PDB file of C-alpha atoms in Angstrom:
ATOM      1  CA  UNK A 315       0.000   0.000   0.000  1.00  0.00           C
ATOM      2  CA  UNK A 316       2.796   2.386   0.921  1.00  0.00           C
ATOM      3  CA  UNK A 317       4.629   1.502  -2.274  1.00  0.00           C
ATOM      4  CA  UNK A 318       1.540   2.229  -4.333  1.00  0.00           C
ATOM      5  CA  UNK A 319       1.108   5.585  -2.616  1.00  0.00           C
ATOM      6  CA  UNK A 320       4.685   6.587  -3.394  1.00  0.00           C
ATOM      7  CA  UNK A 321       4.254   5.530  -6.993  1.00  0.00           C
ATOM      8  CA  UNK A 322       1.068   7.601  -7.212  1.00  0.00           C
ATOM      9  CA  UNK A 323       2.833  10.612  -5.709  1.00  0.00           C
ATOM     10  CA  UNK A 324       5.642  10.229  -8.213  1.00  0.00           C
ATOM     11  CA  UNK A 325       3.197  10.155 -11.077  1.00  0.00           C
ATOM     12  CA  UNK A 326       1.506  13.308  -9.799  1.00  0.00           C
ATOM     13  CA  UNK A 327       4.873  15.029  -9.532  1.00  0.00           C
ATOM     14  CA  UNK A 328       5.737  13.993 -13.067  1.00  0.00           C
ATOM     15  CA  UNK A 329       2.495  15.470 -14.319  1.00  0.00           C
ATOM     16  CA  UNK A 330       2.680  18.692 -12.315  1.00  0.00           C
ATOM     17  CA  UNK A 331       6.455  19.078 -12.457  1.00  0.00           C
ATOM     18  CA  UNK A 332       8.992  19.142  -9.625  1.00  0.00           C
ATOM     19  CA  UNK A 333       9.088  22.548  -7.931  1.00  0.00           C
ATOM     20  CA  UNK A 334       7.682  24.165 -11.026  1.00  0.00           C
ATOM     21  CA  UNK A 335      10.071  22.364 -13.418  1.00  0.00           C
ATOM     22  CA  UNK A 336       9.099  20.062 -16.253  1.00  0.00           C
ATOM     23  CA  UNK A 337       9.195  16.285 -15.945  1.00  0.00           C
ATOM     24  CA  UNK A 338      12.622  14.678 -15.852  1.00  0.00           C
ATOM     25  CA  UNK A 339      11.824  11.345 -17.458  1.00  0.00           C
ATOM     26  CA  UNK A 340      14.003  10.236 -20.381  1.00  0.00           C
ATOM     27  CA  UNK A 341      11.194  10.559 -22.879  1.00  0.00           C
ATOM     28  CA  UNK A 342      10.577  14.153 -21.767  1.00  0.00           C
ATOM     29  CA  UNK A 343      14.238  15.202 -21.620  1.00  0.00           C
ATOM     30  CA  UNK A 344      15.449  13.556 -24.814  1.00  0.00           C
ATOM     31  CA  UNK A 345      14.488  15.534 -27.900  1.00  0.00           C
ATOM     32  CA  UNK A 346      14.825  12.514 -30.198  1.00  0.00           C
ATOM     33  CA  UNK A 347      14.114   9.425 -28.048  1.00  0.00           C
ATOM     34  CA  UNK A 348      13.149   7.281 -31.040  1.00  0.00           C
ATOM     35  CA  UNK A 349      16.522   7.715 -32.788  1.00  0.00           C
ATOM     36  CA  UNK A 350      19.028   4.921 -32.255  1.00  0.00           C
ATOM     37  CA  UNK A 351      22.691   5.310 -33.106  1.00  0.00           C
ATOM     38  CA  UNK A 352      24.145   2.812 -35.592  1.00  0.00           C
ATOM     39  CA  UNK A 353      26.692   0.339 -34.208  1.00  0.00           C
ATOM     40  CA  UNK A 354      30.250   1.643 -34.195  1.00  0.00           C
ATOM     41  CA  UNK A 355      29.198   5.239 -34.905  1.00  0.00           C
ATOM     42  CA  UNK A 356      31.639   7.770 -33.397  1.00  0.00           C
ATOM     43  CA  UNK A 357      30.466  11.236 -32.508  1.00  0.00           C
ATOM     44  CA  UNK A 358      32.561  13.849 -34.358  1.00  0.00           C
ATOM     45  CA  UNK A 359      34.143  16.734 -32.497  1.00  0.00           C
ATOM     46  CA  UNK A 360      31.953  19.554 -33.738  1.00  0.00           C
ATOM     47  CA  UNK A 361      32.971  23.187 -34.029  1.00  0.00           C
ATOM     48  CA  UNK A 362      30.694  25.028 -31.651  1.00  0.00           C
ATOM     49  CA  UNK A 363      28.314  27.829 -32.583  1.00  0.00           C
ATOM     50  CA  UNK A 364      27.299  30.371 -29.926  1.00  0.00           C
ATOM     51  CA  UNK A 365      24.866  32.433 -31.990  1.00  0.00           C
ATOM     52  CA  UNK A 366      27.192  35.313 -32.909  1.00  0.00           C
ATOM     53  CA  UNK A 367      28.333  34.430 -36.437  1.00  0.00           C
ATOM     54  CA  UNK A 368      26.863  33.448 -39.783  1.00  0.00           C
ATOM     55  CA  UNK A 369      24.349  30.594 -39.199  1.00  0.00           C
ATOM     56  CA  UNK A 370      24.617  29.352 -42.789  1.00  0.00           C
ATOM     57  CA  UNK A 371      28.379  28.992 -42.455  1.00  0.00           C
ATOM     58  CA  UNK A 372      27.849  26.888 -39.324  1.00  0.00           C
ATOM     59  CA  UNK A 373      25.377  24.622 -41.112  1.00  0.00           C
ATOM     60  CA  UNK A 374      27.939  24.009 -43.842  1.00  0.00           C
ATOM     61  CA  UNK A 375      30.633  23.148 -41.319  1.00  0.00           C
ATOM     62  CA  UNK A 376      28.261  20.833 -39.457  1.00  0.00           C
ATOM     63  CA  UNK A 377      27.254  18.923 -42.574  1.00  0.00           C
ATOM     64  CA  UNK A 378      30.897  18.546 -43.602  1.00  0.00           C
ATOM     65  CA  UNK A 379      31.807  17.152 -40.166  1.00  0.00           C
ATOM     66  CA  UNK A 380      28.872  14.722 -40.225  1.00  0.00           C
ATOM     67  CA  UNK A 381      29.434  13.306 -43.696  1.00  0.00           C
ATOM     68  CA  UNK A 382      29.019   9.806 -42.243  1.00  0.00           C
ATOM     69  CA  UNK A 383      25.350  10.572 -41.661  1.00  0.00           C
ATOM     70  CA  UNK A 384      24.639  11.350 -45.314  1.00  0.00           C
ATOM     71  CA  UNK A 385      21.218  10.103 -46.295  1.00  0.00           C
ATOM     72  CA  UNK A 386      20.220   9.654 -42.662  1.00  0.00           C
ATOM     73  CA  UNK A 387      18.470  12.834 -41.670  1.00  0.00           C
ATOM     74  CA  UNK A 388      17.363  11.254 -38.428  1.00  0.00           C
ATOM     75  CA  UNK A 389      21.009  11.545 -37.338  1.00  0.00           C
ATOM     76  CA  UNK A 390      21.532  15.069 -38.626  1.00  0.00           C
ATOM     77  CA  UNK A 391      18.883  16.635 -36.405  1.00  0.00           C
ATOM     78  CA  UNK A 392      19.683  14.863 -33.089  1.00  0.00           C
ATOM     79  CA  UNK A 393      23.410  15.592 -33.375  1.00  0.00           C
ATOM     80  CA  UNK A 394      22.925  19.226 -34.365  1.00  0.00           C
ATOM     81  CA  UNK A 395      22.458  20.238 -30.734  1.00  0.00           C
ATOM     82  CA  UNK A 396      25.980  18.928 -30.004  1.00  0.00           C
ATOM     83  CA  UNK A 397      27.395  21.663 -32.250  1.00  0.00           C
ATOM     84  CA  UNK A 398      25.763  24.488 -30.291  1.00  0.00           C
ATOM     85  CA  UNK A 399      26.809  26.292 -27.115  1.00  0.00           C
ATOM     86  CA  UNK A 400      25.599  29.256 -25.102  1.00  0.00           C
ATOM     87  CA  UNK A 401      22.532  31.096 -26.298  1.00  0.00           C
ATOM     88  CA  UNK A 402      22.269  28.963 -29.435  1.00  0.00           C
ATOM     89  CA  UNK A 403      22.207  25.736 -27.418  1.00  0.00           C
ATOM     90  CA  UNK A 404      19.589  27.135 -25.050  1.00  0.00           C
ATOM     91  CA  UNK A 405      17.429  28.163 -27.998  1.00  0.00           C
ATOM     92  CA  UNK A 406      17.685  24.704 -29.556  1.00  0.00           C
ATOM     93  CA  UNK A 407      16.735  22.841 -26.366  1.00  0.00           C
ATOM     94  CA  UNK A 408      13.417  24.641 -25.983  1.00  0.00           C
ATOM     95  CA  UNK A 409      12.250  24.192 -29.574  1.00  0.00           C
ATOM     96  CA  UNK A 410       9.099  22.263 -30.447  1.00  0.00           C
ATOM     97  CA  UNK A 411      10.515  19.539 -32.677  1.00  0.00           C
ATOM     98  CA  UNK A 412       7.064  18.385 -33.723  1.00  0.00           C
ATOM     99  CA  UNK A 413       7.300  20.991 -36.508  1.00  0.00           C
ATOM    100  CA  UNK A 414      10.565  19.529 -37.778  1.00  0.00           C
ATOM    101  CA  UNK A 415       9.629  16.695 -40.079  1.00  0.00           C
ATOM    102  CA  UNK A 416      12.830  16.769 -42.112  1.00  0.00           C
ATOM    103  CA  UNK A 417      16.288  18.356 -41.880  1.00  0.00           C
ATOM    104  CA  UNK A 418      15.292  21.345 -44.024  1.00  0.00           C
ATOM    105  CA  UNK A 419      12.595  22.320 -41.512  1.00  0.00           C
ATOM    106  CA  UNK A 420      15.106  22.516 -38.690  1.00  0.00           C
ATOM    107  CA  UNK A 421      17.757  24.271 -40.812  1.00  0.00           C
ATOM    108  CA  UNK A 422      15.312  26.962 -41.959  1.00  0.00           C
ATOM    109  CA  UNK A 423      14.172  27.596 -38.387  1.00  0.00           C
ATOM    110  CA  UNK A 424      17.788  27.858 -37.256  1.00  0.00           C
ATOM    111  CA  UNK A 425      18.694  30.354 -40.000  1.00  0.00           C
ATOM    112  CA  UNK A 426      15.619  32.457 -39.290  1.00  0.00           C
ATOM    113  CA  UNK A 427      16.514  32.659 -35.594  1.00  0.00           C
ATOM    114  CA  UNK A 428      20.068  33.888 -36.193  1.00  0.00           C
ATOM    115  CA  UNK A 429      19.498  35.809 -39.418  1.00  0.00           C
ATOM    116  CA  UNK A 430      20.412  39.073 -37.666  1.00  0.00           C
ATOM    117  CA  UNK A 431      24.078  38.033 -37.777  1.00  0.00           C
ATOM    118  CA  UNK A 432      23.880  38.163 -41.562  1.00  0.00           C
ATOM    119  CA  UNK A 433      21.938  41.422 -41.604  1.00  0.00           C
ATOM    120  CA  UNK A 434      24.424  43.259 -39.376  1.00  0.00           C
ATOM    121  CA  UNK A 435      27.554  42.037 -41.130  1.00  0.00           C
ATOM    122  CA  UNK A 436      30.379  44.546 -40.496  1.00  0.00           C
ATOM    123  CA  UNK A 437      31.393  47.107 -43.104  1.00  0.00           C
ATOM    124  CA  UNK A 438      34.139  49.737 -43.380  1.00  0.00           C
ATOM    125  CA  UNK A 439      32.231  52.148 -41.135  1.00  0.00           C
ATOM    126  CA  UNK A 440      31.819  49.609 -38.348  1.00  0.00           C
ATOM    127  CA  UNK A 441      35.514  48.712 -38.569  1.00  0.00           C
ATOM    128  CA  UNK A 442      36.453  52.328 -37.857  1.00  0.00           C
ATOM    129  CA  UNK A 443      34.809  52.063 -34.425  1.00  0.00           C
ATOM    130  CA  UNK A 444      37.199  49.297 -33.370  1.00  0.00           C
ATOM    131  CA  UNK A 445      39.978  50.945 -31.356  1.00  0.00           C
ATOM    132  CA  UNK A 446      42.937  49.488 -29.555  1.00  0.00           C
ATOM    133  CA  UNK A 447      42.267  48.842 -25.870  1.00  0.00           C
ATOM    134  CA  UNK A 448      44.666  50.082 -23.192  1.00  0.00           C
ATOM    135  CA  UNK A 449      45.507  46.599 -21.900  1.00  0.00           C
ATOM    136  CA  UNK A 450      45.705  45.141 -25.408  1.00  0.00           C
ATOM    137  CA  UNK A 451      48.880  44.608 -27.403  1.00  0.00           C
ATOM    138  CA  UNK A 452      49.038  45.853 -30.969  1.00  0.00           C
ATOM    139  CA  UNK A 453      49.108  42.289 -32.342  1.00  0.00           C
ATOM    140  CA  UNK A 454      46.025  41.295 -30.319  1.00  0.00           C
ATOM    141  CA  UNK A 455      44.218  44.364 -31.602  1.00  0.00           C
ATOM    142  CA  UNK A 456      45.163  43.566 -35.224  1.00  0.00           C
ATOM    143  CA  UNK A 457      43.937  39.967 -34.902  1.00  0.00           C
ATOM    144  CA  UNK A 458      40.594  41.171 -33.517  1.00  0.00           C
ATOM    145  CA  UNK A 459      40.301  43.810 -36.262  1.00  0.00           C
ATOM    146  CA  UNK A 460      41.249  41.337 -38.988  1.00  0.00           C
ATOM    147  CA  UNK A 461      38.622  38.838 -37.860  1.00  0.00           C
ATOM    148  CA  UNK A 462      35.894  41.433 -38.259  1.00  0.00           C
ATOM    149  CA  UNK A 463      37.324  42.647 -41.571  1.00  0.00           C
ATOM    150  CA  UNK A 464      37.109  39.104 -42.946  1.00  0.00           C
ATOM    151  CA  UNK A 465      33.323  39.262 -42.526  1.00  0.00           C
ATOM    152  CA  UNK A 466      32.900  42.359 -44.692  1.00  0.00           C
ATOM    153  CA  UNK A 467      30.852  41.708 -47.818  1.00  0.00           C
ATOM    154  CA  UNK A 468      32.054  41.925 -50.516  1.00  0.00           C
ATOM    155  CA  UNK A 469      35.536  40.926 -49.329  1.00  0.00           C
ATOM    156  CA  UNK A 470      38.240  43.605 -49.450  1.00  0.00           C
ATOM    157  CA  UNK A 471      41.428  43.121 -51.443  1.00  0.00           C
ATOM    158  CA  UNK A 472      44.896  43.621 -49.925  1.00  0.00           C
ATOM    159  CA  UNK A 473      45.230  47.277 -50.950  1.00  0.00           C
ATOM    160  CA  UNK A 474      41.794  48.234 -49.637  1.00  0.00           C
ATOM    161  CA  UNK A 475      42.448  46.284 -46.440  1.00  0.00           C
ATOM    162  CA  UNK A 476      45.627  48.257 -45.713  1.00  0.00           C
ATOM    163  CA  UNK A 477      43.976  51.583 -46.557  1.00  0.00           C
ATOM    164  CA  UNK A 478      40.994  51.021 -44.265  1.00  0.00           C
ATOM    165  CA  UNK A 479      43.226  49.718 -41.483  1.00  0.00           C
ATOM    166  CA  UNK A 480      45.511  52.774 -41.538  1.00  0.00           C
ATOM    167  CA  UNK A 481      42.559  55.157 -41.575  1.00  0.00           C
ATOM    168  CA  UNK A 482      41.233  53.501 -38.421  1.00  0.00           C
ATOM    169  CA  UNK A 483      44.447  54.148 -36.449  1.00  0.00           C
ATOM    170  CA  UNK A 484      45.126  56.838 -33.882  1.00  0.00           C
ATOM    171  CA  UNK A 485      47.297  59.797 -34.992  1.00  0.00           C
ATOM    172  CA  UNK A 486      50.414  58.343 -33.307  1.00  0.00           C
ATOM    173  CA  UNK A 487      50.194  55.149 -35.334  1.00  0.00           C
ATOM    174  CA  UNK A 488      48.791  56.704 -38.493  1.00  0.00           C
ATOM    175  CA  UNK A 489      51.643  59.132 -39.145  1.00  0.00           C
ATOM    176  CA  UNK A 490      54.307  56.498 -38.411  1.00  0.00           C
ATOM    177  CA  UNK A 491      52.731  53.655 -40.409  1.00  0.00           C
ATOM    178  CA  UNK A 492      52.396  55.303 -43.797  1.00  0.00           C
ATOM    179  CA  UNK A 493      55.302  53.142 -44.983  1.00  0.00           C
ATOM    180  CA  UNK A 494      52.879  50.183 -44.909  1.00  0.00           C
ATOM    181  CA  UNK A 495      50.947  51.525 -47.887  1.00  0.00           C
ATOM    182  CA  UNK A 496      51.223  49.164 -50.843  1.00  0.00           C
ATOM    183  CA  UNK A 497      52.795  46.403 -48.737  1.00  0.00           C
ATOM    184  CA  UNK A 498      51.301  43.121 -47.436  1.00  0.00           C
ATOM    185  CA  UNK A 499      49.133  43.230 -44.350  1.00  0.00           C
ATOM    186  CA  UNK A 500      51.712  41.182 -42.427  1.00  0.00           C
ATOM    187  CA  UNK A 501      54.242  44.000 -42.915  1.00  0.00           C
ATOM    188  CA  UNK A 502      51.737  46.466 -41.482  1.00  0.00           C
ATOM    189  CA  UNK A 503      51.589  44.374 -38.310  1.00  0.00           C
ATOM    190  CA  UNK A 504      55.382  44.455 -37.952  1.00  0.00           C
ATOM    191  CA  UNK A 505      55.543  48.209 -38.551  1.00  0.00           C
ATOM    192  CA  UNK A 506      52.757  48.801 -36.054  1.00  0.00           C
ATOM    193  CA  UNK A 507      54.556  46.765 -33.395  1.00  0.00           C
ATOM    194  CA  UNK A 508      57.732  48.813 -33.957  1.00  0.00           C
ATOM    195  CA  UNK A 509      55.737  52.028 -33.573  1.00  0.00           C
ATOM    196  CA  UNK A 510      54.179  50.713 -30.365  1.00  0.00           C
ATOM    197  CA  UNK A 511      57.601  49.878 -28.935  1.00  0.00           C
ATOM    198  CA  UNK A 512      58.833  53.341 -29.885  1.00  0.00           C
ATOM    199  CA  UNK A 513      55.920  54.990 -28.085  1.00  0.00           C
ATOM    200  CA  UNK A 514      56.451  52.848 -24.985  1.00  0.00           C
ATOM    201  CA  UNK A 515      60.198  53.574 -24.802  1.00  0.00           C
ATOM    202  CA  UNK A 516      59.861  57.280 -25.582  1.00  0.00           C
ATOM    203  CA  UNK A 517      61.779  57.165 -28.866  1.00  0.00           C
ATOM    204  CA  UNK A 518      58.584  58.273 -30.576  1.00  0.00           C
ATOM    205  CA  UNK A 519      56.781  61.227 -28.995  1.00  0.00           C
ATOM    206  CA  UNK A 520      53.024  60.828 -28.945  1.00  0.00           C
ATOM    207  CA  UNK A 521      50.769  63.613 -30.157  1.00  0.00           C
ATOM    208  CA  UNK A 522      49.048  63.807 -26.778  1.00  0.00           C
ATOM    209  CA  UNK A 523      52.351  64.225 -24.924  1.00  0.00           C
ATOM    210  CA  UNK A 524      53.530  66.859 -27.394  1.00  0.00           C
ATOM    211  CA  UNK A 525      50.293  68.783 -27.067  1.00  0.00           C
ATOM    212  CA  UNK A 526      50.450  68.650 -23.279  1.00  0.00           C
ATOM    213  CA  UNK A 527      54.072  69.867 -23.240  1.00  0.00           C
ATOM    214  CA  UNK A 528      53.239  72.755 -25.564  1.00  0.00           C
ATOM    215  CA  UNK A 529      50.316  73.736 -23.365  1.00  0.00           C
ATOM    216  CA  UNK A 530      52.502  73.654 -20.261  1.00  0.00           C
ATOM    217  CA  UNK A 531      55.150  75.861 -21.865  1.00  0.00           C
ATOM    218  CA  UNK A 532      52.529  78.332 -23.017  1.00  0.00           C
ATOM    219  CA  UNK A 533      51.057  78.629 -19.530  1.00  0.00           C
ATOM    220  CA  UNK A 534      54.391  79.257 -17.785  1.00  0.00           C
ATOM    221  CA  UNK A 535      54.890  82.827 -16.364  1.00  0.00           C
ATOM    222  CA  UNK A 536      58.288  83.181 -18.076  1.00  0.00           C
ATOM    223  CA  UNK A 537      57.208  81.706 -21.360  1.00  0.00           C
ATOM    224  CA  UNK A 538      58.487  83.123 -24.637  1.00  0.00           C
ATOM    225  CA  UNK A 539      55.174  84.793 -25.409  1.00  0.00           C
ATOM    226  CA  UNK A 540      55.056  86.528 -22.039  1.00  0.00           C
ATOM    227  CA  UNK A 541      58.711  87.561 -22.353  1.00  0.00           C
ATOM    228  CA  UNK A 542      58.040  88.969 -25.814  1.00  0.00           C
ATOM    229  CA  UNK A 543      55.082  90.891 -24.459  1.00  0.00           C
ATOM    230  CA  UNK A 544      57.243  92.343 -21.676  1.00  0.00           C
ATOM    231  CA  UNK A 545      59.923  93.405 -24.183  1.00  0.00           C
ATOM    232  CA  UNK A 546      57.313  95.150 -26.335  1.00  0.00           C
ATOM    233  CA  UNK A 547      55.926  97.030 -23.329  1.00  0.00           C
ATOM    234  CA  UNK A 548      59.433  98.123 -22.277  1.00  0.00           C
ATOM    235  CA  UNK A 549      60.191  99.343 -25.803  1.00  0.00           C
ATOM    236  CA  UNK A 550      56.982 101.363 -25.948  1.00  0.00           C
ATOM    237  CA  UNK A 551      57.754 102.967 -22.587  1.00  0.00           C
ATOM    238  CA  UNK A 552      61.270 103.861 -23.737  1.00  0.00           C
ATOM    239  CA  UNK A 553      59.978 105.454 -26.934  1.00  0.00           C
ATOM    240  CA  UNK A 554      57.458 107.501 -24.994  1.00  0.00           C
ATOM    241  CA  UNK A 555      60.164 108.727 -22.642  1.00  0.00           C
ATOM    242  CA  UNK A 556      62.428 109.804 -25.516  1.00  0.00           C
ATOM    243  CA  UNK A 557      59.531 111.611 -27.127  1.00  0.00           C
ATOM    244  CA  UNK A 558      58.954 113.664 -23.988  1.00  0.00           C
ATOM    245  CA  UNK A 559      62.636 114.646 -23.787  1.00  0.00           C
ATOM    246  CA  UNK A 560      62.754 115.866 -27.410  1.00  0.00           C
ATOM    247  CA  UNK A 561      59.616 118.088 -27.164  1.00  0.00           C
ATOM    248  CA  UNK A 562      60.143 121.973 -27.016  1.00  0.00           C
ATOM    249  CA  UNK A 563      60.347 123.275 -23.446  1.00  0.00           C
ATOM    250  CA  UNK A 564      58.427 126.453 -22.378  1.00  0.00           C
ATOM    251  CA  UNK A 565      60.694 129.620 -22.086  1.00  0.00           C
ATOM    252  CA  UNK A 566      62.020 130.694 -18.734  1.00  0.00           C
ATOM    253  CA  UNK A 567      60.124 133.854 -17.627  1.00  0.00           C
ATOM    254  CA  UNK A 568      63.377 135.386 -16.302  1.00  0.00           C
ATOM    255  CA  UNK A 569      64.911 135.623 -19.761  1.00  0.00           C
ATOM    256  CA  UNK A 570      61.820 136.238 -21.827  1.00  0.00           C
ATOM    257  CA  UNK A 571      61.821 138.930 -24.525  1.00  0.00           C
ATOM    258  CA  UNK A 572      59.532 141.901 -24.278  1.00  0.00           C
ATOM    259  CA  UNK A 573      56.440 141.588 -26.346  1.00  0.00           C
ATOM    260  CA  UNK A 574      57.147 144.686 -28.489  1.00  0.00           C
ATOM    261  CA  UNK A 575      60.551 143.344 -29.523  1.00  0.00           C
ATOM    262  CA  UNK A 576      59.659 139.756 -29.731  1.00  0.00           C
ATOM    263  CA  UNK A 577      57.937 140.247 -33.076  1.00  0.00           C
ATOM    264  CA  UNK A 578      60.563 142.633 -34.647  1.00  0.00           C
ATOM    265  CA  UNK A 579      62.417 141.098 -37.508  1.00  0.00           C
ATOM    266  CA  UNK A 580      65.997 141.923 -38.518  1.00  0.00           C
ATOM    267  CA  UNK A 581      66.222 144.297 -41.504  1.00  0.00           C
ATOM    268  CA  UNK A 582      69.314 144.128 -43.675  1.00  0.00           C
ATOM    269  CA  UNK A 583      70.739 147.607 -44.447  1.00  0.00           C
ATOM    270  CA  UNK A 584      70.448 148.738 -48.063  1.00  0.00           C
ATOM    271  CA  UNK A 585      73.497 148.295 -50.295  1.00  0.00           C
ATOM    272  CA  UNK A 586      74.308 152.042 -50.953  1.00  0.00           C
ATOM    273  CA  UNK A 587      77.452 152.688 -52.960  1.00  0.00           C
ATOM    274  CA  UNK A 588      77.866 156.358 -51.829  1.00  0.00           C
ATOM    275  CA  UNK A 589      78.301 155.310 -48.271  1.00  0.00           C
ATOM    276  CA  UNK A 590      82.006 154.667 -47.510  1.00  0.00           C
ATOM    277  CA  UNK A 591      84.265 154.861 -44.511  1.00  0.00           C
ATOM    278  CA  UNK A 592      86.934 157.666 -44.336  1.00  0.00           C
ATOM    279  CA  UNK A 593      90.494 156.510 -45.003  1.00  0.00           C
ATOM    280  CA  UNK A 594      93.746 157.605 -43.253  1.00  0.00           C
ATOM    281  CA  UNK A 595      94.883 159.629 -46.337  1.00  0.00           C
ATOM    282  CA  UNK A 596      91.708 161.633 -46.339  1.00  0.00           C
ATOM    283  CA  UNK A 597      92.055 162.547 -42.710  1.00  0.00           C
ATOM    284  CA  UNK A 598      95.691 163.776 -43.136  1.00  0.00           C
ATOM    285  CA  UNK A 599      94.715 166.017 -46.025  1.00  0.00           C
ATOM    286  CA  UNK A 600      92.059 167.660 -43.920  1.00  0.00           C
ATOM    287  CA  UNK A 601      94.606 168.645 -41.348  1.00  0.00           C
TER     288      UNK A 601
END
């Protein structure tokens, strides 16, 4: 009697769910309980999909890895969940497989769910927003940038790849990496690493440091601009002082000329020929 009661309680729990969860029987947990693996079949090591890349590309990889299941669609669908992780795996687990009669039904549902990864494929504008992180080496940054650039549609050629990459760099890297133009992308990585080492060791002065030093010099009290301003002010004061010394001084009242003579002008005597001075001979004759 007790055993029957426990069995009844277990059945009720299976129907209602344990603590709000669904039933945990094998038939309820297994998505494909009627599929049986063929003898000697080895599960491939699938490349995992987390829902962040092209879903069609993942389907192609999955079918290539499961070539042994060709013609057996009942194996393609059950094993597909083994190739998913993260959000993609969670999505797959909670799907209603009653709508999946064949492989194409499941594949179309999968593509529709993760179609947004195809719609938001990166372009040149989105690549420009990828900047180097502070705790990231230049090589790590290039690898991350190159992975996104490989998803651009249509694909970029080598010349366009270098051009877009240089335009995305900060001024310190941009002005020192122009030698990478027209060269392979691998050379751009080497040049960028040399520039990074130069910035870290101080052999290359960054634009930010140069700007800050210029600002500090400009704000100093004895800066060149302030000294020049002081020299100009001293020169103007000196010129004003010399101008005051050279101006006509007012006459001293003690030695001033009387008004009636101050305006008299000198008159040259007329050149009269009959006017002559008496000579010594003339005076002797008179006596």
